[in-house]
Short mmCIF file of C-alpha atoms and ligand atoms in Angstrom, two decimals:
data_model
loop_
_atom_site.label_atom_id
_atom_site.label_comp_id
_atom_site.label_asym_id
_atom_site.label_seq_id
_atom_site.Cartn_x
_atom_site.Cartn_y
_atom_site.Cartn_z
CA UNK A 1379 0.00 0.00 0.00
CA UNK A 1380 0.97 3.29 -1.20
CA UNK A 1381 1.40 5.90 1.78
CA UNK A 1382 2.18 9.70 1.26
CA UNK A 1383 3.06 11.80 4.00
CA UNK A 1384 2.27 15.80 4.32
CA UNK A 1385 5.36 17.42 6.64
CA UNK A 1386 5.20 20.92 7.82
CA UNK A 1387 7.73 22.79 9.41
CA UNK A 1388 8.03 25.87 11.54
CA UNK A 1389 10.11 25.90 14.35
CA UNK A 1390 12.30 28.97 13.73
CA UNK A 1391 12.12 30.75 10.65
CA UNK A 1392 11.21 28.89 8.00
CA UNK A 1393 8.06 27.58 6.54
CA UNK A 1394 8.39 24.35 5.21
CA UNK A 1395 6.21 22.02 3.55
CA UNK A 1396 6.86 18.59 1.66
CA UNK A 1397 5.22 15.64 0.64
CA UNK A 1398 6.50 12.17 0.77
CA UNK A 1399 5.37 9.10 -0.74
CA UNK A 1400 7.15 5.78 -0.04
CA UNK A 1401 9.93 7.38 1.21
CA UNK A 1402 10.54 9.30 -2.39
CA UNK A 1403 10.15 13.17 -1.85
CA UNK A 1404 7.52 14.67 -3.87
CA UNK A 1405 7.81 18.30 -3.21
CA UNK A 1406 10.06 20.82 -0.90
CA UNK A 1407 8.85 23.81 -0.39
CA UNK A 1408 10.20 26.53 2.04
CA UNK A 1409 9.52 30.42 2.26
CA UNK A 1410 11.65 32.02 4.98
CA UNK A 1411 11.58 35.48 7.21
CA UNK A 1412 15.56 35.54 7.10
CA UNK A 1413 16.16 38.46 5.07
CA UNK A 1414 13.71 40.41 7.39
CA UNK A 1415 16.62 39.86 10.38
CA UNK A 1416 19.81 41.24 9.53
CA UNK A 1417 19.20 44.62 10.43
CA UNK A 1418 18.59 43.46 13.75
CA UNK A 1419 21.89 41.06 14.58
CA UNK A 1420 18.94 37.52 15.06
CA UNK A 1421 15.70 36.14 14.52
CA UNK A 1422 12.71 38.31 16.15
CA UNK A 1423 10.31 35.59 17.26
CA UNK A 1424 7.05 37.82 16.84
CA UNK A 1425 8.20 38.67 13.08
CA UNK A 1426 8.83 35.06 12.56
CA UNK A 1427 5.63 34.19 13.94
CA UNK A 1428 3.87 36.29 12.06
CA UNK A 1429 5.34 35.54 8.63
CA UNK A 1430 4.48 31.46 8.97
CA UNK A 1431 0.87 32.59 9.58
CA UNK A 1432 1.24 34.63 6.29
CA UNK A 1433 3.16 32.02 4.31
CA UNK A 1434 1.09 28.92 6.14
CA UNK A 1435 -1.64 28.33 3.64
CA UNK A 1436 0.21 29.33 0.08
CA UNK A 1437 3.36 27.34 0.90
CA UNK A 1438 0.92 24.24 1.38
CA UNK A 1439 -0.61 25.05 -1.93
CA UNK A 1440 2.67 25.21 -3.46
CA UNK A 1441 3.65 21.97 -2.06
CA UNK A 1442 1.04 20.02 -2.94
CA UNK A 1443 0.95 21.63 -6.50
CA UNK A 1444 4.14 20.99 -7.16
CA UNK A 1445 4.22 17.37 -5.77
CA UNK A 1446 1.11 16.86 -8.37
CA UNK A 1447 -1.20 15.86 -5.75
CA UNK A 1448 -4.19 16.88 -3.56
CA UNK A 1449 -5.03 16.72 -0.09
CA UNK A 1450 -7.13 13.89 -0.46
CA UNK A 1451 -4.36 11.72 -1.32
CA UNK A 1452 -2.89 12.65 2.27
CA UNK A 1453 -2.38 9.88 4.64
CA UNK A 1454 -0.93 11.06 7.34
CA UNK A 1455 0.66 14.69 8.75
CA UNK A 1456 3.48 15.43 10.46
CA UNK A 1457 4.68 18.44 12.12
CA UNK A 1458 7.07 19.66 14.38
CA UNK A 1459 6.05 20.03 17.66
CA UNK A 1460 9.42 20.98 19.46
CA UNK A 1461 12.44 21.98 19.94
CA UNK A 1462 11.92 25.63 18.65
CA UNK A 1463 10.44 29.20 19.26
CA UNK A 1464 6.79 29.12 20.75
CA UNK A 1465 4.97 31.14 18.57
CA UNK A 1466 6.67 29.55 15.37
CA UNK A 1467 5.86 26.24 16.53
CA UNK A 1468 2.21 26.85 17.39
CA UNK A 1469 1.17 27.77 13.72
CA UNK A 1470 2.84 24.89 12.27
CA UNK A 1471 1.23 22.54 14.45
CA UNK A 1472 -2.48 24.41 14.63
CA UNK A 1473 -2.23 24.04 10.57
CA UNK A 1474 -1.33 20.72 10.69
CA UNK A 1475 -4.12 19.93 13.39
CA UNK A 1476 -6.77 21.63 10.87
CA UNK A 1477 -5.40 19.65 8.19
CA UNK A 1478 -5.31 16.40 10.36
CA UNK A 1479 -8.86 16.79 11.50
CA UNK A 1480 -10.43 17.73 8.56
CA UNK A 1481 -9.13 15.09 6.52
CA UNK A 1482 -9.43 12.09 9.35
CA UNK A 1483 -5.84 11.21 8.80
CA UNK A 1484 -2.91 10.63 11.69
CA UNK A 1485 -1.28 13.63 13.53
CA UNK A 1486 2.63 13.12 14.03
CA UNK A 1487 3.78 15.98 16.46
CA UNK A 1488 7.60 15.40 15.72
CA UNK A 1489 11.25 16.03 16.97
CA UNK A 1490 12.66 18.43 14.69
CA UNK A 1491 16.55 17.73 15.55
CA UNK A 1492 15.47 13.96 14.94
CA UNK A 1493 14.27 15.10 11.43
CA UNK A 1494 17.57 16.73 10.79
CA UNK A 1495 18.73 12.78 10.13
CA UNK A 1496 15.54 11.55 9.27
CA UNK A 1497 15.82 13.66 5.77
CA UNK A 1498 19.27 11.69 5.05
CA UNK A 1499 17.22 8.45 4.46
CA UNK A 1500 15.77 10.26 1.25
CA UNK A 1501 18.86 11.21 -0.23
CA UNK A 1502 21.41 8.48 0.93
CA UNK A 1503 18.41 5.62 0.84
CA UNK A 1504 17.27 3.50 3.91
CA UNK A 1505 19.49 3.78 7.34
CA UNK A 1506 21.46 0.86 8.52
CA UNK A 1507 20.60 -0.73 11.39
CA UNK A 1508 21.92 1.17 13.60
CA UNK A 1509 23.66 4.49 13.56
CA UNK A 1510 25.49 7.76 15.35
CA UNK A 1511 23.61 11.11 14.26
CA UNK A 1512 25.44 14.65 15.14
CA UNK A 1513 22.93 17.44 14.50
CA UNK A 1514 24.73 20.78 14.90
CA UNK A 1515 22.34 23.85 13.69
CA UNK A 1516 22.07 27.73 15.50
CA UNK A 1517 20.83 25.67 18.17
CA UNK A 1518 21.81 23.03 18.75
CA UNK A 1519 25.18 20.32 19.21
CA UNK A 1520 23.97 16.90 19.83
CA UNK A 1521 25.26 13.51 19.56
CA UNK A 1522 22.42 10.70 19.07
CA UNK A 1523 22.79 6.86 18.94
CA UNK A 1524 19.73 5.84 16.53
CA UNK A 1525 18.79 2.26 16.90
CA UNK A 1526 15.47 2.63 15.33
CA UNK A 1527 14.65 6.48 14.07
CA UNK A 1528 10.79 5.76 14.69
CA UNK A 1529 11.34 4.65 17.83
CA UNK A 1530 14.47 4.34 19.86
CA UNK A 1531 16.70 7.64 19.76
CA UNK A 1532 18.75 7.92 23.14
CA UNK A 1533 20.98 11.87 23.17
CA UNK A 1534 24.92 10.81 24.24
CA UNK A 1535 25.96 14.14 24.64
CA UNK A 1536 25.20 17.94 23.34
CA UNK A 1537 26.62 21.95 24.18
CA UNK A 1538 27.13 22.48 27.64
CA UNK A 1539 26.46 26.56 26.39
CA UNK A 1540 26.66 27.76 22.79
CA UNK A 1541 25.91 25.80 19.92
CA UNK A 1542 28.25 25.17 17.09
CA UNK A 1543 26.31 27.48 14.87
CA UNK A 1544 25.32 30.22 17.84
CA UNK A 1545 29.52 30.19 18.34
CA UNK A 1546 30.10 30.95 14.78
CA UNK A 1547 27.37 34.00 14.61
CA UNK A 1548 28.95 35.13 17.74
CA UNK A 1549 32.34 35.26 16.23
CA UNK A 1550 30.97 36.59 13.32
CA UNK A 1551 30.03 39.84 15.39
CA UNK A 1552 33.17 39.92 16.50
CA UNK A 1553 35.02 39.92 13.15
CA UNK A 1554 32.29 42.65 11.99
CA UNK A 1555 30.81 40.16 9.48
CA UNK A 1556 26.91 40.02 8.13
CA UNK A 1557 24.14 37.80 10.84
CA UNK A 1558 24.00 35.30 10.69
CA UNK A 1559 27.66 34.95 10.51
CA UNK A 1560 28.16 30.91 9.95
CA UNK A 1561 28.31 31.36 6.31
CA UNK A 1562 30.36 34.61 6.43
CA UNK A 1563 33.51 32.97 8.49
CA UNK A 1564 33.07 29.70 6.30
CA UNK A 1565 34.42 31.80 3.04
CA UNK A 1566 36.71 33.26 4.62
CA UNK A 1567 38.24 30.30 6.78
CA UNK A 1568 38.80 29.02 2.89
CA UNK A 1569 41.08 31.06 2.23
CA UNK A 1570 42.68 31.49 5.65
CA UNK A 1571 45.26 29.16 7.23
CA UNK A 1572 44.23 26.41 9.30
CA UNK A 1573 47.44 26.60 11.81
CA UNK A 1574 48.45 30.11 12.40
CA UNK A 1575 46.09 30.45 15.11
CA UNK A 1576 45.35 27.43 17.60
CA UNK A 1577 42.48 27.91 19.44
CA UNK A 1578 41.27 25.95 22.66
CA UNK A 1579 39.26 22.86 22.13
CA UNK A 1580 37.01 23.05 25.33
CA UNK A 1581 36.48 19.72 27.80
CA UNK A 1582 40.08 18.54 25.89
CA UNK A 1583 42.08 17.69 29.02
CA UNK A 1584 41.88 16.45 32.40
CA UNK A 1585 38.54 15.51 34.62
CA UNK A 1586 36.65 17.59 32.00
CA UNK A 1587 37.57 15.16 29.14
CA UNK A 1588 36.36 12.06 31.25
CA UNK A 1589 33.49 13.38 32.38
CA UNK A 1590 31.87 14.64 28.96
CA UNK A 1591 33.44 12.73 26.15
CA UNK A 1592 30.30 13.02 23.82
CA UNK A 1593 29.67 17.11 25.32
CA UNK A 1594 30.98 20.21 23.83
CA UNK A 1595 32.31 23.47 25.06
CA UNK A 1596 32.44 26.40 22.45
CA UNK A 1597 31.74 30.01 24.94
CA UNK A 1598 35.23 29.55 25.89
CA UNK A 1599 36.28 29.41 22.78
CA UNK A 1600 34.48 32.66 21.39
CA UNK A 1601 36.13 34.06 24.13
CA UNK A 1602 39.25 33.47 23.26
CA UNK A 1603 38.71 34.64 19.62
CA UNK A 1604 37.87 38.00 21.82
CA UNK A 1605 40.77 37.86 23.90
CA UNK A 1606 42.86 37.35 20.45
CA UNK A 1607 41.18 40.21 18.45
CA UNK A 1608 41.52 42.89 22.18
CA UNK A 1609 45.21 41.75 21.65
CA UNK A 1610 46.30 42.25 18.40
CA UNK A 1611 44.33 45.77 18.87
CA UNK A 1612 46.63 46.63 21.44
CA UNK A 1613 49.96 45.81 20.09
CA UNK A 1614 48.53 47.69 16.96
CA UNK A 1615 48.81 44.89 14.47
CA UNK A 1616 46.53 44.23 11.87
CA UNK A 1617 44.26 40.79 12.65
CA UNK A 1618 43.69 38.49 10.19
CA UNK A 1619 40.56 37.40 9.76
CA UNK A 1620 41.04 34.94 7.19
CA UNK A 1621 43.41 33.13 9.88
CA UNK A 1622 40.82 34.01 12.90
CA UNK A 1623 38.23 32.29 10.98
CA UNK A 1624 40.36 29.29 10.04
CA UNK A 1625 41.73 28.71 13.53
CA UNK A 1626 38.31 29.20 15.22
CA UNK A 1627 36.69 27.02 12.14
CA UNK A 1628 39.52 24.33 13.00
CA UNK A 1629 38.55 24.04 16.36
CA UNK A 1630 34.97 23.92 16.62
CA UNK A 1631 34.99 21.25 13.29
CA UNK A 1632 38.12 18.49 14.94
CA UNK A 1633 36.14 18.51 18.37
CA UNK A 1634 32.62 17.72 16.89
CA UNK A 1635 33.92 15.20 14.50
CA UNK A 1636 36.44 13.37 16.49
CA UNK A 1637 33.64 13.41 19.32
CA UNK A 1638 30.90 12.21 17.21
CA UNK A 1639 33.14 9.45 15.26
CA UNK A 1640 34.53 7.65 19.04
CA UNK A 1641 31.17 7.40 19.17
CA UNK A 1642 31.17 5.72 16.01
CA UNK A 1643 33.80 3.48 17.88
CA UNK A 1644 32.18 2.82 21.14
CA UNK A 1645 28.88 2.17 20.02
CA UNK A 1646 30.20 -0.61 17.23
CA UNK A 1647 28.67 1.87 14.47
CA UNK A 1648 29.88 2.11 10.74
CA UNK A 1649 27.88 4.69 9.86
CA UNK A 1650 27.96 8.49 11.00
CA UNK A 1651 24.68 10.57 10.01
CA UNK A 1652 25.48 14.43 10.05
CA UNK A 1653 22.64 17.13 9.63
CA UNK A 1654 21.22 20.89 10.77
CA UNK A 1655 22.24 23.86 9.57
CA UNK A 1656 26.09 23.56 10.31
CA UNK A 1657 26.62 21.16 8.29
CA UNK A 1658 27.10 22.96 5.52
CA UNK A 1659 29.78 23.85 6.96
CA UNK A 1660 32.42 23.36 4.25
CA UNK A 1661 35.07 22.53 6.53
CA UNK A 1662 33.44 20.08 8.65
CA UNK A 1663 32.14 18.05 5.45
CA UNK A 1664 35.75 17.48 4.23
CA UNK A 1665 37.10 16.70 7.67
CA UNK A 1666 34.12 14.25 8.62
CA UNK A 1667 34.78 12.52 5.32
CA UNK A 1668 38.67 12.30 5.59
CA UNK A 1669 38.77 10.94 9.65
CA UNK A 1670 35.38 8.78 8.75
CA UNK A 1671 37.33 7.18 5.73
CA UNK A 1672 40.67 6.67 7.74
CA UNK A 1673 38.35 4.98 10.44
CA UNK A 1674 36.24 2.87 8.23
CA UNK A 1675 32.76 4.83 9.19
CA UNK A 1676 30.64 5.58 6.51
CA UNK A 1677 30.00 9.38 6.78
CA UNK A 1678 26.41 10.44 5.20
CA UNK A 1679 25.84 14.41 5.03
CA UNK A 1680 22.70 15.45 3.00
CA UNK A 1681 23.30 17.88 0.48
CA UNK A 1682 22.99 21.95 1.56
CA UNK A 1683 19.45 21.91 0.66
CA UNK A 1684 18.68 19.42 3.08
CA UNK A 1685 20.71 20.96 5.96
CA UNK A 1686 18.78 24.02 6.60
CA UNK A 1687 15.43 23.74 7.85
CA UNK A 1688 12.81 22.29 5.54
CA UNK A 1689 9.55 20.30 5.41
CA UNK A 1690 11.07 17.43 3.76
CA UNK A 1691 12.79 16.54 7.26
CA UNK A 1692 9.93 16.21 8.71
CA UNK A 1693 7.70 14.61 6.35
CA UNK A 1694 10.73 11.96 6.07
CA UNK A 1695 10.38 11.30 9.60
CA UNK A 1696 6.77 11.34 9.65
CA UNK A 1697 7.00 8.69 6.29
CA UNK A 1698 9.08 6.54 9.00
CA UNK A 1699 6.66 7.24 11.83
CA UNK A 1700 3.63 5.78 9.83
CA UNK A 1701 6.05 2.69 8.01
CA UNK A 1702 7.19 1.33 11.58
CA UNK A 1703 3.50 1.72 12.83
CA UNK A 1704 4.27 4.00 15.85
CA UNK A 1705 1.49 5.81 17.83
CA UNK A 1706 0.45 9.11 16.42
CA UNK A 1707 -0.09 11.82 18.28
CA UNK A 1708 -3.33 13.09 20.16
CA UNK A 1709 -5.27 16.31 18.23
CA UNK A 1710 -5.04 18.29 21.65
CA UNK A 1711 -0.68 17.44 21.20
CA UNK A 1712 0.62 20.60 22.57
CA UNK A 1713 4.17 22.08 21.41
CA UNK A 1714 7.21 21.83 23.48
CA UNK A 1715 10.23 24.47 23.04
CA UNK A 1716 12.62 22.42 24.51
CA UNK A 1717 11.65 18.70 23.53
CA UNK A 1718 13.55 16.19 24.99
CA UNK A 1719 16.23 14.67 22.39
CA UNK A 1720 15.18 11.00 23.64
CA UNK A 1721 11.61 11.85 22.51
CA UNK A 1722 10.77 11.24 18.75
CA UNK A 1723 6.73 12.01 18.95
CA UNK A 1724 4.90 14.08 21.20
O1 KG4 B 1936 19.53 24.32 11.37
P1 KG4 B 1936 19.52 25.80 11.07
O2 KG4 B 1936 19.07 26.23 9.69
O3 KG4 B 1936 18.62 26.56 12.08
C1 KG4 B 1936 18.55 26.18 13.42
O4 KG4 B 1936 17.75 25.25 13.73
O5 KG4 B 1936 19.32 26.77 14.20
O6 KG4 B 1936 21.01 26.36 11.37
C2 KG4 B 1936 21.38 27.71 11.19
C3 KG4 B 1936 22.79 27.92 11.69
C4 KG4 B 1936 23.19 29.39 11.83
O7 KG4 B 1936 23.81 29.57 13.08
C5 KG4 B 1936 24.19 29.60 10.67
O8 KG4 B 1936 25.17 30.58 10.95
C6 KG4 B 1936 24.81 28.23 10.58
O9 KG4 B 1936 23.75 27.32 10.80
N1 KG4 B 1936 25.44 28.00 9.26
C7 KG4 B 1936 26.76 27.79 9.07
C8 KG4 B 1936 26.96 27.63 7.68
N2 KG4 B 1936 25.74 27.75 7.06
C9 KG4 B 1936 24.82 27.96 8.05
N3 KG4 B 1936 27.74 27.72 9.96
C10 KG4 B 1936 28.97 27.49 9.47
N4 KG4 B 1936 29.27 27.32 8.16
C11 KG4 B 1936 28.29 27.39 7.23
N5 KG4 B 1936 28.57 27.21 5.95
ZN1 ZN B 1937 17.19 23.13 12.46
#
């Protein structure tokens, strides 16, 4: 039997919307708020909010339009229901409830860091069975062991205080450069060089390194970017921020992969799943590949599109949701800012 799978996404500042059928994505279709934000340094929750409830209804349309279909031939829809911003959240997942009702079809209130891997099984075809995810995004740095991605997800480790991508838009501040900054210090870590600067890893040495091996550490780190900028400033030399961004690049990318590949190790895992919007992260794509390949773990990134937020993660995760028969969720499902990583379905 044929099942196709309506996803909508809203948890920060993108509306997404995709449709899946038998795992084969139909149609992708995002409108985002972003270029509203960088005259103000970050996302303003109430704009975003407001711009989903705008963009709800014609991004749907487009979706389904584009994926040659019509709501009738919905089976199921899933949403995200949490981690994210609380207004953002509740218009996805009222839509989705209007849709769900009116068309008597399962509700899937899902984990939108677990639908940063879930996508992966669209591009790279079906997971093996068993895996290590990293999901690194503005908000998040977490290392997940998936046994089943419907329905056994346990979190090994995350950020102790910034997030990979938070860190980089923080530095970017720092080095003057556009918000959100990630992008900004990627280009010009390119062309910068890796070991002029070495930056501190965070949690690298002593009780710290025991007690969190699957944790990060990056505040201390944007601090000492600070410290480095204040004193070049004072001696009077020029900084270079090709080399700042390198350095800084260099340490937030060998912690997160050689974290996320013991993992790999200690778990008995070949494969390494990497998603969220860090990951396109130039850097960390070619260093994930080269350790993964020395190590024998098959490293699977989805391709940039993929990486930022989008429906089609979680209409992929709501396509695995309905395949493996789990539970869907109840129409009064309410949204949760700071779901738990352990929790796939609300
Ligand atoms: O997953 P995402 O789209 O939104 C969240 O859920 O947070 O991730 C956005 C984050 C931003 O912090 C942005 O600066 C960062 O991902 N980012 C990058 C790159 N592209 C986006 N960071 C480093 N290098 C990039 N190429
Ligand atoms: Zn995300």
């Amino acid at each position: 039997m044929s099942i196709t799978v309506l996803g909508i996404e809203t948890s920060c500042d993108e509306t997404g919307v995709a449709v899946v059928r038998d795992g084969e994505l139909l149609a992708d279709v995002t409108a985002t708020s972003m270029d509203e934000y960088a005259r103000y340094g970050g996302i303003i929750p109430e704009i975003a909010s407001r711009a989903h409830l705008q963009q709800m209804v014609p991004t749907i349309n487009g979706a389904l339009e584009k994926a040659g279909v019509t709501l009738d031939d919905i089976d199921a829809v899933a949403v995200t229901a949490g981690p994210g911003l609380i207004g953002s959240l509740t218009v996805g997942v009222s839509a989705a409830k209007a849709l769900a009702l009116s068309l008597g079809v399962p509700l899937y209130g899902v984990n939108h860091i677990i639908g940063h891997l879930a996508v992966d099984e669209l591009v790279d075809g079906p997971f093996p069975e068993k895996f290590i995810g990293l999901v690194v995004s503005g908000g998040h740095s977490s290392i997940l062991r998936v046994n089943n991605i419907a329905n056994d997800v346990s979190e090994l480790g995350g950020t102790l205080d910034d997030a990979a991508g938070e860190a980089f838009d923080k530095v970017g501040r720092l080095l003057g450069l556009p918000y959100p900054g990630g992008p900004h210090i990627d280009r010009l870590s390119q062309v910068g060089d890796r070991a002029a600067i070495r930056f501190p890893r965070g949690l690298e040495s002593g009780k710290n390194k025991e007690k969190h091996p699957y944790d990060f550490s990056f505040s201390g780190l944007k601090t000492a970017v600070a410290r480095y900028i204040e004193g070049c400033e004072a001696r009077g030399e020029e900084i270079s921020k090709e080399n700042i961004a390198a350095g800084f690049t260099e340490a937030i990318v060998d912690t997160l992969t050689s974290k996320s590949l013991k993992a790999c190790q200690a778990f008995d895992c070949d494969t390494l799943v990497i998603g969220g919007g860090f990951s396109a992260n130039s850097r960390l794509r070619a260093l994930a590949a080269e350790r993964g390949e020395a190590m024998g773990i098959n490293v699977r990134i989805p391709p940039l599109r993929y990486c930022t937020d989008n429906g089609a993660m979680i209409a992929a995760l709501g396509y695995a949701l309905v395949k493996n028969g789990a539970q869907e969720s109840e129409l009064d499902l309410s949204v949760d800012t700071n779901m738990d990583l352990d929790r796939i379905t609300m």
